[in-house]
Coordinates of C-alpha atoms and ligand atoms in Angstrom, one line a residue:
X28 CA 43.4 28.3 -21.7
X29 CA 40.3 30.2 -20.3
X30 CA 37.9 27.4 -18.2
X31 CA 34.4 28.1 -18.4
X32 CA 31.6 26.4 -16.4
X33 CA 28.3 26.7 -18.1
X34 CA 26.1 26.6 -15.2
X35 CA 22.1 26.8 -14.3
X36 CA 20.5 27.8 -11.0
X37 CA 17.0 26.2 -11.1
X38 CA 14.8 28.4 -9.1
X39 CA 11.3 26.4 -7.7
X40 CA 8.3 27.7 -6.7
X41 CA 6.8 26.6 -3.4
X42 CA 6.5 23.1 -2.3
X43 CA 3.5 22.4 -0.5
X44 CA 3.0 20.3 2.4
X45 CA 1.2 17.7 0.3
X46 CA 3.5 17.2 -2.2
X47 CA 5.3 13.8 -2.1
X48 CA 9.1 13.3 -2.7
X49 CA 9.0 11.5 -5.8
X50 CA 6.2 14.4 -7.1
X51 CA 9.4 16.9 -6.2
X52 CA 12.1 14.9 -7.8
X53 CA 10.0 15.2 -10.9
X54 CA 9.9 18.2 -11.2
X55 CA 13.9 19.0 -10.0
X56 CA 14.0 16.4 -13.2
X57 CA 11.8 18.6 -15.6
X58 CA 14.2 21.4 -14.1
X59 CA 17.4 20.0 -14.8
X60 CA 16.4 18.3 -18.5
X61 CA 15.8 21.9 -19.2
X62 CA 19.4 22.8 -17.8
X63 CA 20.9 20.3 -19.9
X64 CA 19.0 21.7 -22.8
X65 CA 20.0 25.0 -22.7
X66 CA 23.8 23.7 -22.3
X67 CA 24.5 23.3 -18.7
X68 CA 26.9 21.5 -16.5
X69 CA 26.2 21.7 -13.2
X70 CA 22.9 22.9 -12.1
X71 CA 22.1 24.2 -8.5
X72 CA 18.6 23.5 -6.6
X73 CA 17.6 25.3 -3.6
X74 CA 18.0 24.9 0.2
X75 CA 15.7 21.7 1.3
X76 CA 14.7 20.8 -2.0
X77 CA 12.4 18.2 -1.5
X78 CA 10.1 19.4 0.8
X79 CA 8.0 22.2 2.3
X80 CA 10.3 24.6 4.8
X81 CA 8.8 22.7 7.7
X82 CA 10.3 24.9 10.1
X83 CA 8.1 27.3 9.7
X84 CA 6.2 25.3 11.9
X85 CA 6.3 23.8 15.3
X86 CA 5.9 20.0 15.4
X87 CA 6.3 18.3 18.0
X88 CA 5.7 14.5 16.9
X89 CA 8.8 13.4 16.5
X90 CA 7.5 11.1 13.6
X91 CA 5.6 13.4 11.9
X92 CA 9.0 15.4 11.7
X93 CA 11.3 12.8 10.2
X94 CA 9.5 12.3 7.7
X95 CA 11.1 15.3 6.2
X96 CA 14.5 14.2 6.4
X97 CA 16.4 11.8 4.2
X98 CA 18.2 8.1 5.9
X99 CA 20.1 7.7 2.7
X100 CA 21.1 9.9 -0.1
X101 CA 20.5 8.8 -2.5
X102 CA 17.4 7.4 -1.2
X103 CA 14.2 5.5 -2.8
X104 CA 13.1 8.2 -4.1
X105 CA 15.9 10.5 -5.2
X106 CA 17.8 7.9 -6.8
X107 CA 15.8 8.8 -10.0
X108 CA 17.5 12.4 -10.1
X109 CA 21.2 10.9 -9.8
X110 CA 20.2 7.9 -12.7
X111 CA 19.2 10.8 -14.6
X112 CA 22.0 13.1 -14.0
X113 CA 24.2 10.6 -14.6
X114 CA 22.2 10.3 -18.4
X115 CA 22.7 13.6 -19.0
X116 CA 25.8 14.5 -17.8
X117 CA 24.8 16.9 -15.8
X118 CA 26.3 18.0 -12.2
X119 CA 24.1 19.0 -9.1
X120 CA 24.2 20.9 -6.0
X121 CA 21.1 19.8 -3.9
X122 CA 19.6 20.9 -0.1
X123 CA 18.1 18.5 1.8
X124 CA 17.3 17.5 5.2
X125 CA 19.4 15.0 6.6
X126 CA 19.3 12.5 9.4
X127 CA 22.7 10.4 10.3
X128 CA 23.5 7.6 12.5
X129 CA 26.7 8.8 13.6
X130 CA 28.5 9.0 16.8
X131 CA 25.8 6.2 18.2
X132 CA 23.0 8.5 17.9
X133 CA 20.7 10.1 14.8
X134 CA 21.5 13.4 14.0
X135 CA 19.8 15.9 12.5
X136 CA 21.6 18.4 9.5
X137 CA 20.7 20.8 6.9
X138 CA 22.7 19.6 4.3
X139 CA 23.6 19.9 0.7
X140 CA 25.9 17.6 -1.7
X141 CA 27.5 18.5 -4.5
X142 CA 26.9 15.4 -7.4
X143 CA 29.4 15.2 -10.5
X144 CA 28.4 14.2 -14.0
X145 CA 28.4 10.9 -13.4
X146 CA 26.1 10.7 -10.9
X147 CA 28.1 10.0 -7.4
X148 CA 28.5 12.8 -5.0
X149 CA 32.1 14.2 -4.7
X150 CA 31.1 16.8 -1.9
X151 CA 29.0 17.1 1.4
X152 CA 28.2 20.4 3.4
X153 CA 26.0 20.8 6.8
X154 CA 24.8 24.0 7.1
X155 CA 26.8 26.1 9.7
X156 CA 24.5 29.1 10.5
X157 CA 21.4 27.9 11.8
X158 CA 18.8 31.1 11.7
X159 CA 16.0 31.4 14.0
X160 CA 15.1 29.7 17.3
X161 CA 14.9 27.2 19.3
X162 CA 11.8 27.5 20.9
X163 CA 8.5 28.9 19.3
X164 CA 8.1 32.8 19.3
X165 CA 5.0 34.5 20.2
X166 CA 3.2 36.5 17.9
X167 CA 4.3 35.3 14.8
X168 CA 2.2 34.1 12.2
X169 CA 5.4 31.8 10.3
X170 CA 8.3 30.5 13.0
X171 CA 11.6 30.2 11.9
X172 CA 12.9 26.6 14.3
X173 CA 15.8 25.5 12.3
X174 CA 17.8 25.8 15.6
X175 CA 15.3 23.6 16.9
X176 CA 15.1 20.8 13.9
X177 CA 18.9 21.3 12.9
X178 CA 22.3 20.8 14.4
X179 CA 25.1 23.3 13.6
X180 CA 27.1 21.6 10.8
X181 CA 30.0 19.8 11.8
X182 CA 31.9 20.1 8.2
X183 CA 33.6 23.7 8.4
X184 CA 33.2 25.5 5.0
X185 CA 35.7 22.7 2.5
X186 CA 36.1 23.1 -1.1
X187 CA 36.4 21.0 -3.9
X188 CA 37.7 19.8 -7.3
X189 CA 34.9 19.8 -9.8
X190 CA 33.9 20.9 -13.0
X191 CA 37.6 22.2 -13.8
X192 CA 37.0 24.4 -11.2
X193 CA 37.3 24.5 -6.9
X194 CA 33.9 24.7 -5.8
X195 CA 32.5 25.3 -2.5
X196 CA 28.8 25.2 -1.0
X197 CA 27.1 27.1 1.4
X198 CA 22.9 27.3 2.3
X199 CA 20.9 30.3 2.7
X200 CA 22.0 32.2 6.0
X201 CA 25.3 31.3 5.6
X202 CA 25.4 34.2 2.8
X203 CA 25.1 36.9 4.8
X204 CA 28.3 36.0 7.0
X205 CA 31.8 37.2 5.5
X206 CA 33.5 34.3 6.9
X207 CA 31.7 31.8 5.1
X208 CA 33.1 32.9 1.7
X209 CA 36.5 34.3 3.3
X210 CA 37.0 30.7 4.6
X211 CA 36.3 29.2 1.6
X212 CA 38.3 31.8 -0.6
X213 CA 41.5 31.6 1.3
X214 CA 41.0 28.1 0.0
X215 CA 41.2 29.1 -3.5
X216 CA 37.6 28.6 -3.7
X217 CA 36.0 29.6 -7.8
X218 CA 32.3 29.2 -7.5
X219 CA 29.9 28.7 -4.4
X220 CA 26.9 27.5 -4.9
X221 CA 24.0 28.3 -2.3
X222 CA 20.3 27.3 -2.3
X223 CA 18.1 29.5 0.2
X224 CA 14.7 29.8 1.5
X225 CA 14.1 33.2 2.7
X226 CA 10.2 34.7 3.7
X227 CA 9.8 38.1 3.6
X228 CA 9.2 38.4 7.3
X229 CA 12.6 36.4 8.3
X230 CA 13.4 39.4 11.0
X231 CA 9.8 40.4 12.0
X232 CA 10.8 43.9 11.9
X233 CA 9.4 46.0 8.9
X234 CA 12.2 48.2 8.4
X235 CA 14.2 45.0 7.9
X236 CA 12.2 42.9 6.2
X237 CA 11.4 45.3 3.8
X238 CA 15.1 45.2 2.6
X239 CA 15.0 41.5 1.9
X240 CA 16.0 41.5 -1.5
X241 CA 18.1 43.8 -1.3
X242 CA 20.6 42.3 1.2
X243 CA 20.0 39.2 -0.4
X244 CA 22.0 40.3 -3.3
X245 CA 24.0 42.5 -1.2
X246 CA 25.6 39.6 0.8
X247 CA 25.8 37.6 -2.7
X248 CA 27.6 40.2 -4.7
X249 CA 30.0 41.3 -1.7
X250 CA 30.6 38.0 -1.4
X251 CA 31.6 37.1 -4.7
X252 CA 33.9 40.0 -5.3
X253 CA 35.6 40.4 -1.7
X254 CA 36.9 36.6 -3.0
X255 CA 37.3 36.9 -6.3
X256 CA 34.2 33.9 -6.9
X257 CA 31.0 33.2 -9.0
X258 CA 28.3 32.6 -6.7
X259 CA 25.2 31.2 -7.9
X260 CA 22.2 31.6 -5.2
X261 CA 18.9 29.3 -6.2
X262 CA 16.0 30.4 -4.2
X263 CA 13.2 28.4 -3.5
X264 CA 10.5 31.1 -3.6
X265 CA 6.5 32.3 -3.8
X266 CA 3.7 31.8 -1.4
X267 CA 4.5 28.4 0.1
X268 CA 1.8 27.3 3.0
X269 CA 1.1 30.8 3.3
X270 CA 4.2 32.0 3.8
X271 CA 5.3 34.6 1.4
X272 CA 9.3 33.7 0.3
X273 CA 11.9 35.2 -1.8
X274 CA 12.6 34.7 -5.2
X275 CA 15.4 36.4 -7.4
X276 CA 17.9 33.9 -8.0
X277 CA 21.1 35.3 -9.3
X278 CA 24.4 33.7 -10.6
X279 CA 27.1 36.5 -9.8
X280 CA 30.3 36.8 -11.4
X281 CA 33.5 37.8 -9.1
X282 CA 33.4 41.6 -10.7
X283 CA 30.4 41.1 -8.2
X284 CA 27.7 41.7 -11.2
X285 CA 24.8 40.1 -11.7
X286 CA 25.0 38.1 -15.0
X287 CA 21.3 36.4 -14.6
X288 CA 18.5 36.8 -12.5
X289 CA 15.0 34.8 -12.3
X290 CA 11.8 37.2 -13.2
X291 CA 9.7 34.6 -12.0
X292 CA 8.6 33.7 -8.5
X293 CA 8.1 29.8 -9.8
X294 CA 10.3 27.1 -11.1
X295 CA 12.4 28.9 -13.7
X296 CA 15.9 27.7 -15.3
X297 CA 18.7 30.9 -15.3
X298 CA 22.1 30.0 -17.0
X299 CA 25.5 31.7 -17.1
X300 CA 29.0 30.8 -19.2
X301 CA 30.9 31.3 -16.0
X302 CA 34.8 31.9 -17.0
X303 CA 36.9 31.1 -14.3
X304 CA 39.5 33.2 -15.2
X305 CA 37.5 36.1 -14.2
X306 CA 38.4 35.4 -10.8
X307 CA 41.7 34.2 -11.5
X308 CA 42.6 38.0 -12.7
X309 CA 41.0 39.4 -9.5
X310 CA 43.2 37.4 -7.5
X311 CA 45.9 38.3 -9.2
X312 CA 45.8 41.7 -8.8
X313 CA 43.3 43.9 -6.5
X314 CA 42.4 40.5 -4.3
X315 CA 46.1 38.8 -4.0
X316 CA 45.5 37.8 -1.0
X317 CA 49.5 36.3 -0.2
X318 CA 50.5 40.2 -1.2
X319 CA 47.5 42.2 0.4
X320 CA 46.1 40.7 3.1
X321 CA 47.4 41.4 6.6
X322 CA 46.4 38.8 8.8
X323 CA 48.6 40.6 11.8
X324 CA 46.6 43.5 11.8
X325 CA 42.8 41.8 12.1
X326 CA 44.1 39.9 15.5
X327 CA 42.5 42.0 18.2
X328 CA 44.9 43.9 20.2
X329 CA 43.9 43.7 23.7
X330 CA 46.6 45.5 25.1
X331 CA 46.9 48.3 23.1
X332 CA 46.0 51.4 25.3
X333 CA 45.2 55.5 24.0
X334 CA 44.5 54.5 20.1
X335 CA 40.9 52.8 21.4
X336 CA 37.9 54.5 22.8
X337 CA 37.4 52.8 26.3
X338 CA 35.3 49.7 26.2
X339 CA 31.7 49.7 27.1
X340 CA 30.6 48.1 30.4
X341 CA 28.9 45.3 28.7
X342 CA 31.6 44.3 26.0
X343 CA 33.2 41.6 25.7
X344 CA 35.7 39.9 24.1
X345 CA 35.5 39.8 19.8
X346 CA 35.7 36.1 19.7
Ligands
CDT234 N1 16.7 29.4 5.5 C1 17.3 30.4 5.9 O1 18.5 30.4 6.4 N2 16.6 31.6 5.9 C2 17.1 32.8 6.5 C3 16.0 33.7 7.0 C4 15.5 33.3 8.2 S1 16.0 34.2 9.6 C5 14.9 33.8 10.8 C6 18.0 33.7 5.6 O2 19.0 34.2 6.1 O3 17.6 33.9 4.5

């Protein structure tokens, strides 16, 4: 029986500083009645959803901060999306900031959940690769702090049951890392949904940054067919507080084709009949990863002498 998983990614446009939470929510609402309408399940909203990508800035009021992040989730003002998922019968994938009481102190995550068609939240995921810096750099017209505003997620890379699939989650940096969808496929992994905020001068090198879309969908379609996955990346994108982002979100079938892409650099609805069998035959043949991969051979072999140039004076160890 082939299993398909009619899925959205709902792009948005910027976010600006101004806007208030429940101002957002309406419009992820307008975003996902349209999913529903054009015959979606599940539909997947960006990295940080509900606010401005305040780390673009340095702020040092520790008040003025948390007032980006969310205590609860759902919250006051995000219950309305889950009362009205749970109306439609629509699943989400959302990106938020989160701050937890845990361990006896508050702590501070990039986080997304993964909401079923009812309306409760079957998965959690705190962003692992934390981009930028700490500390403020010089010279730049947009920071990038999330190592400064974020902890590194403490949930690995799980996977779920959902949507008569195994779905997994990742945000934004996290795409561009192999291990991030190599963990998750040796897992079994079907689709991984992603939201990302990414400004066109995330490196602050030209060369670089003028390859931004490019190895956006690079690490995307790599991704989905090194693992035999859909992935379905949900930017949020435009000219946000003056800081120019990317748009081009793409739901990507494991052949590692793009099946849909956003033309627009505002709030825009893509959607895809993603069979899940696709993957299933990659799997099965080129990626059978019980017959094909060779874990032995990728352990680094320190003692091996004559079949490896001599190591440079600076390296170390491969982790
Ligand atoms: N949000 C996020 O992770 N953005 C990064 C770019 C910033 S790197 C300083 C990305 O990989 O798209």
């Amino acid at each position: 029986m082939t299993r398909f998983v009619n899925v959205a990614a709902a792009q948005m446009g910027p976010i600006a500083k101004s806007e208030t939470r429940t101002q957002v929510v309406a419009r992820l609402i307008a975003l996902m009645r349209e999913a529903k309408a054009r015959g979606a399940e599940l539909v997947v909203f960006p990295e940080l959803a509900l606010t401005t990508f305040f780390p673009r800035w340095l702020i040092d009021n520790e008040a003025e901060l948390t007032q980006y992040y969310e205590r609860a989730m759902p919250g006051p003002e995000t219950q309305a999306l889950f009362d009205e998922a749970h109306r439609l019968e629509i699943g989400f994938y959302l990106g938020y900031a989160e701050l937890a009481q845990e361990d006896g102190r508050l702590r501070k995550f990039n986080t997304s959940i993964l909401v079923d068609r009812r309306g409760v939240i079957i998965g959690k995921y705190r962003k692992v690769h934390l981009p930028g810096h700490s500390e403020p750099q010089a010279g730049r017209q947009h920071q990038h702090l999330e190592k400064r505003y974020f902890e590194r997620g403490n949930t690995g890379f799980p996977v779920w049951r959902g949507f008569g699939g195994v779905m997994g989650m990742c945000l934004c940096n996290d795409r561009r890392w192999p291990e991030t969808y190599r963990v998750m496929g040796l897992q079994g992994v079907e689709m991984v949904l992603l939201g990302y905020n990414t400004p066109f001068d995330h490196t602050g090198h030209d060369d670089i940054d003028a390859l931004t879309s490019f190895h956006n969908h690079l690490s995307m379609q790599a991704g989905a067919y090194q693992n035999a996955t859909w992935v379905v990346g949900t930017a949020k994108c435009g000219t946000e507080e003056g800081s120019k982002m990317l748009a081009q979100s793409v739901i990507v079938s494991p052949s590692g084709e793009i099946v849909s892409m956003a033309s627009s650099i505002g709030d825009e609805v893509i959607t895809a009949k993603a069979d899940l069998d696709i993957g299933k035959r990659y799997r099965e043949t080129i990626f059978d990863f019980a017959r094909h991969r060779e874990p032995e051979s990728y352990k680094l072999i320190v003692e091996r002498k004559g079949a490896m140039p001599p190591p440079l004076a600076d390296e170390v160890s491969l982790g």
